[in-house]
mmCIF file of N, CA, C and O in Angstrom:
data_model
loop_
_atom_site.group_PDB
_atom_site.id
_atom_site.type_symbol
_atom_site.label_atom_id
_atom_site.label_comp_id
_atom_site.label_asym_id
_atom_site.label_seq_id
_atom_site.Cartn_x
_atom_site.Cartn_y
_atom_site.Cartn_z
ATOM 1 N N UNK Y 1 -9.132 32.370 -17.437
ATOM 2 C CA UNK Y 1 -10.164 33.239 -16.920
ATOM 3 C C UNK Y 1 -9.820 33.591 -15.487
ATOM 4 O O UNK Y 1 -9.439 32.734 -14.711
ATOM 5 N N UNK Y 2 -9.992 34.850 -15.138
ATOM 6 C CA UNK Y 2 -9.672 35.332 -13.803
ATOM 7 C C UNK Y 2 -10.860 35.093 -12.884
ATOM 8 O O UNK Y 2 -11.976 35.521 -13.167
ATOM 9 N N UNK Y 3 -10.647 34.400 -11.771
ATOM 10 C CA UNK Y 3 -11.722 34.058 -10.847
ATOM 11 C C UNK Y 3 -11.934 35.122 -9.775
ATOM 12 O O UNK Y 3 -12.763 34.950 -8.901
ATOM 13 N N UNK Y 4 -11.171 36.197 -9.843
ATOM 14 C CA UNK Y 4 -11.336 37.245 -8.834
ATOM 15 C C UNK Y 4 -12.673 37.974 -9.013
ATOM 16 O O UNK Y 4 -13.208 38.040 -10.113
ATOM 17 N N UNK Y 5 -13.154 38.552 -7.909
ATOM 18 C CA UNK Y 5 -14.389 39.332 -7.951
ATOM 19 C C UNK Y 5 -14.136 40.619 -8.725
ATOM 20 O O UNK Y 5 -13.012 41.111 -8.757
ATOM 21 N N UNK Y 6 -15.162 41.148 -9.354
ATOM 22 C CA UNK Y 6 -14.975 42.405 -10.079
ATOM 23 C C UNK Y 6 -14.542 43.509 -9.114
ATOM 24 O O UNK Y 6 -14.917 43.515 -7.958
ATOM 25 N N UNK Y 7 -13.754 44.419 -9.635
ATOM 26 C CA UNK Y 7 -13.256 45.501 -8.794
ATOM 27 C C UNK Y 7 -14.385 46.453 -8.419
ATOM 28 O O UNK Y 7 -15.225 46.790 -9.239
ATOM 29 N N UNK Y 8 -14.367 46.850 -7.174
ATOM 30 C CA UNK Y 8 -15.346 47.805 -6.668
ATOM 31 C C UNK Y 8 -14.684 49.176 -6.686
ATOM 32 O O UNK Y 8 -13.541 49.318 -6.238
ATOM 33 N N UNK Y 9 -15.385 50.193 -7.210
ATOM 34 C CA UNK Y 9 -14.784 51.530 -7.231
ATOM 35 C C UNK Y 9 -14.419 51.975 -5.821
ATOM 36 O O UNK Y 9 -15.092 51.654 -4.857
ATOM 37 N N UNK Y 10 -13.355 52.695 -5.723
ATOM 38 C CA UNK Y 10 -12.912 53.163 -4.417
ATOM 39 C C UNK Y 10 -13.865 54.216 -3.875
ATOM 40 O O UNK Y 10 -14.696 54.767 -4.594
ATOM 41 N N UNK Y 11 -13.736 54.488 -2.602
ATOM 42 C CA UNK Y 11 -14.586 55.479 -1.955
ATOM 43 C C UNK Y 11 -14.479 56.844 -2.599
ATOM 44 O O UNK Y 11 -15.461 57.565 -2.711
ATOM 45 N N UNK Y 12 -13.264 57.201 -3.028
ATOM 46 C CA UNK Y 12 -13.067 58.513 -3.652
ATOM 47 C C UNK Y 12 -13.848 58.623 -4.959
ATOM 48 O O UNK Y 12 -14.445 59.661 -5.255
ATOM 49 N N UNK Y 13 -13.838 57.551 -5.750
ATOM 50 C CA UNK Y 13 -14.579 57.573 -7.010
ATOM 51 C C UNK Y 13 -16.078 57.665 -6.765
ATOM 52 O O UNK Y 13 -16.789 58.393 -7.466
ATOM 53 N N UNK Y 14 -16.557 56.923 -5.774
ATOM 54 C CA UNK Y 14 -17.985 56.978 -5.455
ATOM 55 C C UNK Y 14 -18.378 58.362 -4.954
ATOM 56 O O UNK Y 14 -19.421 58.908 -5.330
ATOM 57 N N UNK Y 15 -17.542 58.935 -4.119
ATOM 58 C CA UNK Y 15 -17.827 60.269 -3.595
ATOM 59 C C UNK Y 15 -17.846 61.293 -4.728
ATOM 60 O O UNK Y 15 -18.733 62.144 -4.796
ATOM 61 N N UNK Y 16 -16.893 61.194 -5.621
ATOM 62 C CA UNK Y 16 -16.820 62.110 -6.756
ATOM 63 C C UNK Y 16 -18.060 61.964 -7.650
ATOM 64 O O UNK Y 16 -18.642 62.964 -8.082
ATOM 65 N N UNK Y 17 -18.456 60.733 -7.904
ATOM 66 C CA UNK Y 17 -19.641 60.489 -8.728
ATOM 67 C C UNK Y 17 -20.891 61.045 -8.052
ATOM 68 O O UNK Y 17 -21.743 61.670 -8.702
ATOM 69 N N UNK Y 18 -21.002 60.853 -6.750
ATOM 70 C CA UNK Y 18 -22.159 61.363 -6.007
ATOM 71 C C UNK Y 18 -22.182 62.887 -6.031
ATOM 72 O O UNK Y 18 -23.235 63.500 -6.216
ATOM 73 N N UNK Y 19 -21.027 63.512 -5.859
ATOM 74 C CA UNK Y 19 -20.959 64.975 -5.893
ATOM 75 C C UNK Y 19 -21.333 65.514 -7.264
ATOM 76 O O UNK Y 19 -22.049 66.514 -7.380
ATOM 77 N N UNK Y 20 -20.866 64.850 -8.308
ATOM 78 C CA UNK Y 20 -21.220 65.277 -9.669
ATOM 79 C C UNK Y 20 -22.720 65.148 -9.910
ATOM 80 O O UNK Y 20 -23.341 66.031 -10.509
ATOM 81 N N UNK Y 21 -23.291 64.053 -9.452
ATOM 82 C CA UNK Y 21 -24.728 63.836 -9.609
ATOM 83 C C UNK Y 21 -25.512 64.907 -8.857
ATOM 84 O O UNK Y 21 -26.466 65.484 -9.394
ATOM 85 N N UNK Y 22 -25.123 65.207 -7.637
ATOM 86 C CA UNK Y 22 -25.797 66.242 -6.860
ATOM 87 C C UNK Y 22 -25.664 67.610 -7.528
ATOM 88 O O UNK Y 22 -26.613 68.398 -7.550
ATOM 89 N N UNK Y 23 -24.500 67.904 -8.073
ATOM 90 C CA UNK Y 23 -24.282 69.174 -8.773
ATOM 91 C C UNK Y 23 -25.209 69.280 -9.989
ATOM 92 O O UNK Y 23 -25.835 70.312 -10.225
ATOM 93 N N UNK Y 24 -25.314 68.194 -10.748
ATOM 94 C CA UNK Y 24 -26.194 68.187 -11.911
ATOM 95 C C UNK Y 24 -27.647 68.358 -11.493
ATOM 96 O O UNK Y 24 -28.400 69.104 -12.132
ATOM 97 N N UNK Y 25 -28.047 67.673 -10.432
ATOM 98 C CA UNK Y 25 -29.420 67.807 -9.943
ATOM 99 C C UNK Y 25 -29.705 69.241 -9.503
ATOM 100 O O UNK Y 25 -30.782 69.784 -9.764
ATOM 101 N N UNK Y 26 -28.734 69.853 -8.845
ATOM 102 C CA UNK Y 26 -28.902 71.232 -8.405
ATOM 103 C C UNK Y 26 -29.052 72.173 -9.594
ATOM 104 O O UNK Y 26 -29.902 73.066 -9.588
ATOM 105 N N UNK Y 27 -28.263 71.964 -10.635
ATOM 106 C CA UNK Y 27 -28.369 72.788 -11.838
ATOM 107 C C UNK Y 27 -29.738 72.628 -12.498
ATOM 108 O O UNK Y 27 -30.361 73.614 -12.904
ATOM 109 N N UNK Y 28 -30.203 71.391 -12.585
ATOM 110 C CA UNK Y 28 -31.519 71.147 -13.182
ATOM 111 C C UNK Y 28 -32.622 71.770 -12.328
ATOM 112 O O UNK Y 28 -33.583 72.344 -12.854
ATOM 113 N N UNK Y 29 -32.487 71.661 -11.022
ATOM 114 C CA UNK Y 29 -33.475 72.231 -10.118
ATOM 115 C C UNK Y 29 -33.523 73.753 -10.265
ATOM 116 O O UNK Y 29 -34.607 74.343 -10.307
ATOM 117 N N UNK Y 30 -32.369 74.393 -10.349
ATOM 118 C CA UNK Y 30 -32.330 75.848 -10.519
ATOM 119 C C UNK Y 30 -32.959 76.261 -11.842
ATOM 120 O O UNK Y 30 -33.706 77.243 -11.914
ATOM 121 N N UNK Y 31 -32.673 75.513 -12.898
ATOM 122 C CA UNK Y 31 -33.260 75.830 -14.203
ATOM 123 C C UNK Y 31 -34.777 75.650 -14.163
ATOM 124 O O UNK Y 31 -35.527 76.488 -14.689
ATOM 125 N N UNK Y 32 -35.239 74.598 -13.528
ATOM 126 C CA UNK Y 32 -36.669 74.353 -13.406
ATOM 127 C C UNK Y 32 -37.333 75.445 -12.580
ATOM 128 O O UNK Y 32 -38.408 75.945 -12.932
ATOM 129 N N UNK Y 33 -36.700 75.857 -11.498
ATOM 130 C CA UNK Y 33 -37.230 76.921 -10.658
ATOM 131 C C UNK Y 33 -37.347 78.224 -11.442
ATOM 132 O O UNK Y 33 -38.367 78.921 -11.364
ATOM 133 N N UNK Y 34 -36.337 78.556 -12.209
ATOM 134 C CA UNK Y 34 -36.372 79.777 -13.018
ATOM 135 C C UNK Y 34 -37.491 79.715 -14.047
ATOM 136 O O UNK Y 34 -38.226 80.694 -14.247
ATOM 137 N N UNK Y 35 -37.656 78.561 -14.677
ATOM 138 C CA UNK Y 35 -38.715 78.397 -15.669
ATOM 139 C C UNK Y 35 -40.085 78.533 -15.022
ATOM 140 O O UNK Y 35 -40.966 79.217 -15.556
ATOM 141 N N UNK Y 36 -40.271 77.894 -13.879
ATOM 142 C CA UNK Y 36 -41.557 77.985 -13.187
ATOM 143 C C UNK Y 36 -41.862 79.409 -12.746
ATOM 144 O O UNK Y 36 -42.997 79.873 -12.864
ATOM 145 N N UNK Y 37 -40.863 80.108 -12.243
ATOM 146 C CA UNK Y 37 -41.073 81.500 -11.833
ATOM 147 C C UNK Y 37 -41.482 82.363 -13.014
ATOM 148 O O UNK Y 37 -42.380 83.199 -12.897
ATOM 149 N N UNK Y 38 -40.844 82.163 -14.146
ATOM 150 C CA UNK Y 38 -41.186 82.918 -15.349
ATOM 151 C C UNK Y 38 -42.613 82.617 -15.788
ATOM 152 O O UNK Y 38 -43.387 83.530 -16.092
ATOM 153 N N UNK Y 39 -42.976 81.343 -15.798
ATOM 154 C CA UNK Y 39 -44.328 80.948 -16.206
ATOM 155 C C UNK Y 39 -45.375 81.515 -15.248
ATOM 156 O O UNK Y 39 -46.447 81.957 -15.676
ATOM 157 N N UNK Y 40 -45.088 81.518 -13.956
ATOM 158 C CA UNK Y 40 -46.033 82.057 -12.979
ATOM 159 C C UNK Y 40 -46.188 83.568 -13.154
ATOM 160 O O UNK Y 40 -47.298 84.102 -13.033
ATOM 161 N N UNK Y 41 -45.091 84.252 -13.451
ATOM 162 C CA UNK Y 41 -45.168 85.689 -13.700
ATOM 163 C C UNK Y 41 -46.004 85.971 -14.940
ATOM 164 O O UNK Y 41 -46.851 86.874 -14.940
ATOM 165 N N UNK Y 42 -45.786 85.192 -15.994
ATOM 166 C CA UNK Y 42 -46.575 85.347 -17.215
ATOM 167 C C UNK Y 42 -48.054 85.094 -16.936
ATOM 168 O O UNK Y 42 -48.923 85.818 -17.421
ATOM 169 N N UNK Y 43 -48.345 84.060 -16.151
ATOM 170 C CA UNK Y 43 -49.725 83.736 -15.819
ATOM 171 C C UNK Y 43 -50.357 84.869 -15.010
ATOM 172 O O UNK Y 43 -51.510 85.256 -15.248
ATOM 173 N N UNK Y 44 -49.604 85.429 -14.077
ATOM 174 C CA UNK Y 44 -50.106 86.549 -13.292
ATOM 175 C C UNK Y 44 -50.432 87.747 -14.171
ATOM 176 O O UNK Y 44 -51.468 88.401 -13.985
ATOM 177 N N UNK Y 45 -49.561 88.027 -15.127
ATOM 178 C CA UNK Y 45 -49.818 89.140 -16.056
ATOM 179 C C UNK Y 45 -51.066 88.885 -16.889
ATOM 180 O O UNK Y 45 -51.863 89.796 -17.127
ATOM 181 N N UNK Y 46 -51.248 87.658 -17.325
ATOM 182 C CA UNK Y 46 -52.428 87.325 -18.121
ATOM 183 C C UNK Y 46 -53.701 87.449 -17.293
ATOM 184 O O UNK Y 46 -54.737 87.900 -17.796
ATOM 185 N N UNK Y 47 -53.638 87.039 -16.040
ATOM 186 C CA UNK Y 47 -54.805 87.154 -15.162
ATOM 187 C C UNK Y 47 -55.150 88.625 -14.941
ATOM 188 O O UNK Y 47 -56.324 89.006 -14.963
ATOM 189 N N UNK Y 48 -54.130 89.455 -14.732
ATOM 190 C CA UNK Y 48 -54.372 90.894 -14.565
ATOM 191 C C UNK Y 48 -54.996 91.486 -15.828
ATOM 192 O O UNK Y 48 -55.938 92.290 -15.738
ATOM 193 N N UNK Y 49 -54.503 91.089 -16.990
ATOM 194 C CA UNK Y 49 -55.079 91.568 -18.254
ATOM 195 C C UNK Y 49 -56.523 91.105 -18.398
ATOM 196 O O UNK Y 49 -57.394 91.871 -18.830
ATOM 197 N N UNK Y 50 -56.790 89.871 -18.048
ATOM 198 C CA UNK Y 50 -58.137 89.332 -18.128
ATOM 199 C C UNK Y 50 -59.074 90.099 -17.200
ATOM 200 O O UNK Y 50 -60.197 90.453 -17.585
ATOM 201 N N UNK Y 51 -58.612 90.374 -15.982
ATOM 202 C CA UNK Y 51 -59.436 91.124 -15.041
ATOM 203 C C UNK Y 51 -59.742 92.517 -15.571
ATOM 204 O O UNK Y 51 -60.862 93.010 -15.468
ATOM 205 N N UNK Y 52 -58.737 93.163 -16.173
ATOM 206 C CA UNK Y 52 -58.953 94.491 -16.750
ATOM 207 C C UNK Y 52 -59.969 94.423 -17.883
ATOM 208 O O UNK Y 52 -60.869 95.262 -17.973
ATOM 209 N N UNK Y 53 -59.865 93.401 -18.728
ATOM 210 C CA UNK Y 53 -60.814 93.255 -19.832
ATOM 211 C C UNK Y 53 -62.230 93.003 -19.321
ATOM 212 O O UNK Y 53 -63.197 93.540 -19.859
ATOM 213 N N UNK Y 54 -62.358 92.190 -18.292
ATOM 214 C CA UNK Y 54 -63.672 91.924 -17.708
ATOM 215 C C UNK Y 54 -64.246 93.209 -17.125
ATOM 216 O O UNK Y 54 -65.429 93.527 -17.321
ATOM 217 N N UNK Y 55 -63.415 93.961 -16.409
ATOM 218 C CA UNK Y 55 -63.873 95.232 -15.848
ATOM 219 C C UNK Y 55 -64.326 96.182 -16.946
ATOM 220 O O UNK Y 55 -65.376 96.836 -16.821
ATOM 221 N N UNK Y 56 -63.545 96.258 -18.028
ATOM 222 C CA UNK Y 56 -63.918 97.125 -19.152
ATOM 223 C C UNK Y 56 -65.243 96.692 -19.774
ATOM 224 O O UNK Y 56 -66.100 97.531 -20.088
ATOM 225 N N UNK Y 57 -65.428 95.387 -19.941
ATOM 226 C CA UNK Y 57 -66.679 94.878 -20.509
ATOM 227 C C UNK Y 57 -67.866 95.171 -19.590
ATOM 228 O O UNK Y 57 -68.965 95.493 -20.061
ATOM 229 N N UNK Y 58 -67.631 95.060 -18.292
ATOM 230 C CA UNK Y 58 -68.702 95.346 -17.344
ATOM 231 C C UNK Y 58 -69.098 96.818 -17.416
ATOM 232 O O UNK Y 58 -70.289 97.147 -17.369
ATOM 233 N N UNK Y 59 -68.125 97.701 -17.560
ATOM 234 C CA UNK Y 59 -68.422 99.132 -17.686
ATOM 235 C C UNK Y 59 -69.187 99.378 -18.975
ATOM 236 O O UNK Y 59 -70.189 100.097 -18.987
ATOM 237 N N UNK Y 60 -68.743 98.756 -20.063
ATOM 238 C CA UNK Y 60 -69.425 98.931 -21.344
ATOM 239 C C UNK Y 60 -70.864 98.423 -21.288
ATOM 240 O O UNK Y 60 -71.760 98.987 -21.896
ATOM 241 N N UNK Y 61 -71.075 97.348 -20.543
ATOM 242 C CA UNK Y 61 -72.409 96.765 -20.454
ATOM 243 C C UNK Y 61 -73.282 97.504 -19.444
ATOM 244 O O UNK Y 61 -74.478 97.258 -19.362
ATOM 245 N N UNK Y 62 -72.687 98.374 -18.658
ATOM 246 C CA UNK Y 62 -73.439 99.137 -17.675
ATOM 247 C C UNK Y 62 -73.846 98.323 -16.461
ATOM 248 O O UNK Y 62 -74.787 98.677 -15.759
ATOM 249 N N UNK Y 63 -73.161 97.229 -16.203
ATOM 250 C CA UNK Y 63 -73.547 96.385 -15.064
ATOM 251 C C UNK Y 63 -72.591 96.513 -13.894
ATOM 252 O O UNK Y 63 -72.822 95.927 -12.847
ATOM 253 N N UNK Y 64 -71.568 97.308 -14.031
ATOM 254 C CA UNK Y 64 -70.584 97.428 -12.957
ATOM 255 C C UNK Y 64 -71.234 97.972 -11.688
ATOM 256 O O UNK Y 64 -71.055 97.433 -10.605
ATOM 257 N N UNK Y 65 -72.021 99.034 -11.809
ATOM 258 C CA UNK Y 65 -72.630 99.637 -10.634
ATOM 259 C C UNK Y 65 -73.641 98.707 -9.985
ATOM 260 O O UNK Y 65 -73.729 98.636 -8.770
ATOM 261 N N UNK Y 66 -74.420 97.975 -10.781
ATOM 262 C CA UNK Y 66 -75.429 97.097 -10.190
ATOM 263 C C UNK Y 66 -74.779 95.946 -9.430
ATOM 264 O O UNK Y 66 -75.287 95.518 -8.402
ATOM 265 N N UNK Y 67 -73.630 95.454 -9.875
ATOM 266 C CA UNK Y 67 -72.922 94.386 -9.163
ATOM 267 C C UNK Y 67 -72.355 94.937 -7.865
ATOM 268 O O UNK Y 67 -72.458 94.306 -6.820
ATOM 269 N N UNK Y 68 -71.770 96.136 -7.913
ATOM 270 C CA UNK Y 68 -71.237 96.735 -6.703
ATOM 271 C C UNK Y 68 -72.332 96.985 -5.686
ATOM 272 O O UNK Y 68 -72.158 96.801 -4.486
ATOM 273 N N UNK Y 69 -73.508 97.398 -6.153
ATOM 274 C CA UNK Y 69 -74.636 97.661 -5.244
ATOM 275 C C UNK Y 69 -75.119 96.378 -4.595
ATOM 276 O O UNK Y 69 -75.523 96.360 -3.437
ATOM 277 N N UNK Y 70 -75.072 95.266 -5.331
ATOM 278 C CA UNK Y 70 -75.513 93.988 -4.781
ATOM 279 C C UNK Y 70 -74.570 93.465 -3.714
ATOM 280 O O UNK Y 70 -74.989 92.801 -2.787
ATOM 281 N N UNK Y 71 -73.286 93.775 -3.823
ATOM 282 C CA UNK Y 71 -72.310 93.246 -2.874
ATOM 283 C C UNK Y 71 -72.173 94.125 -1.639
ATOM 284 O O UNK Y 71 -71.556 93.713 -0.676
ATOM 285 N N UNK Y 72 -72.725 95.329 -1.643
ATOM 286 C CA UNK Y 72 -72.614 96.194 -0.458
ATOM 287 C C UNK Y 72 -73.903 96.278 0.299
ATOM 288 O O UNK Y 72 -74.922 95.859 -0.040
#
């Protein structure tokens, strides 16, 4: 049995491993950012559609003018 201590990776190997890990993290971060931006854009579009539908319903109900009069 060998009584020597286990070999420690050299500085170059550690640096390479760290760089690879950082590169992978950056790729995941970019993918997550793109996904979040897409979801936020979709949410914004849905909110705009909802606002348009609410406005249309208010016009149909004839309450649009009375609400505007109350706020001015």
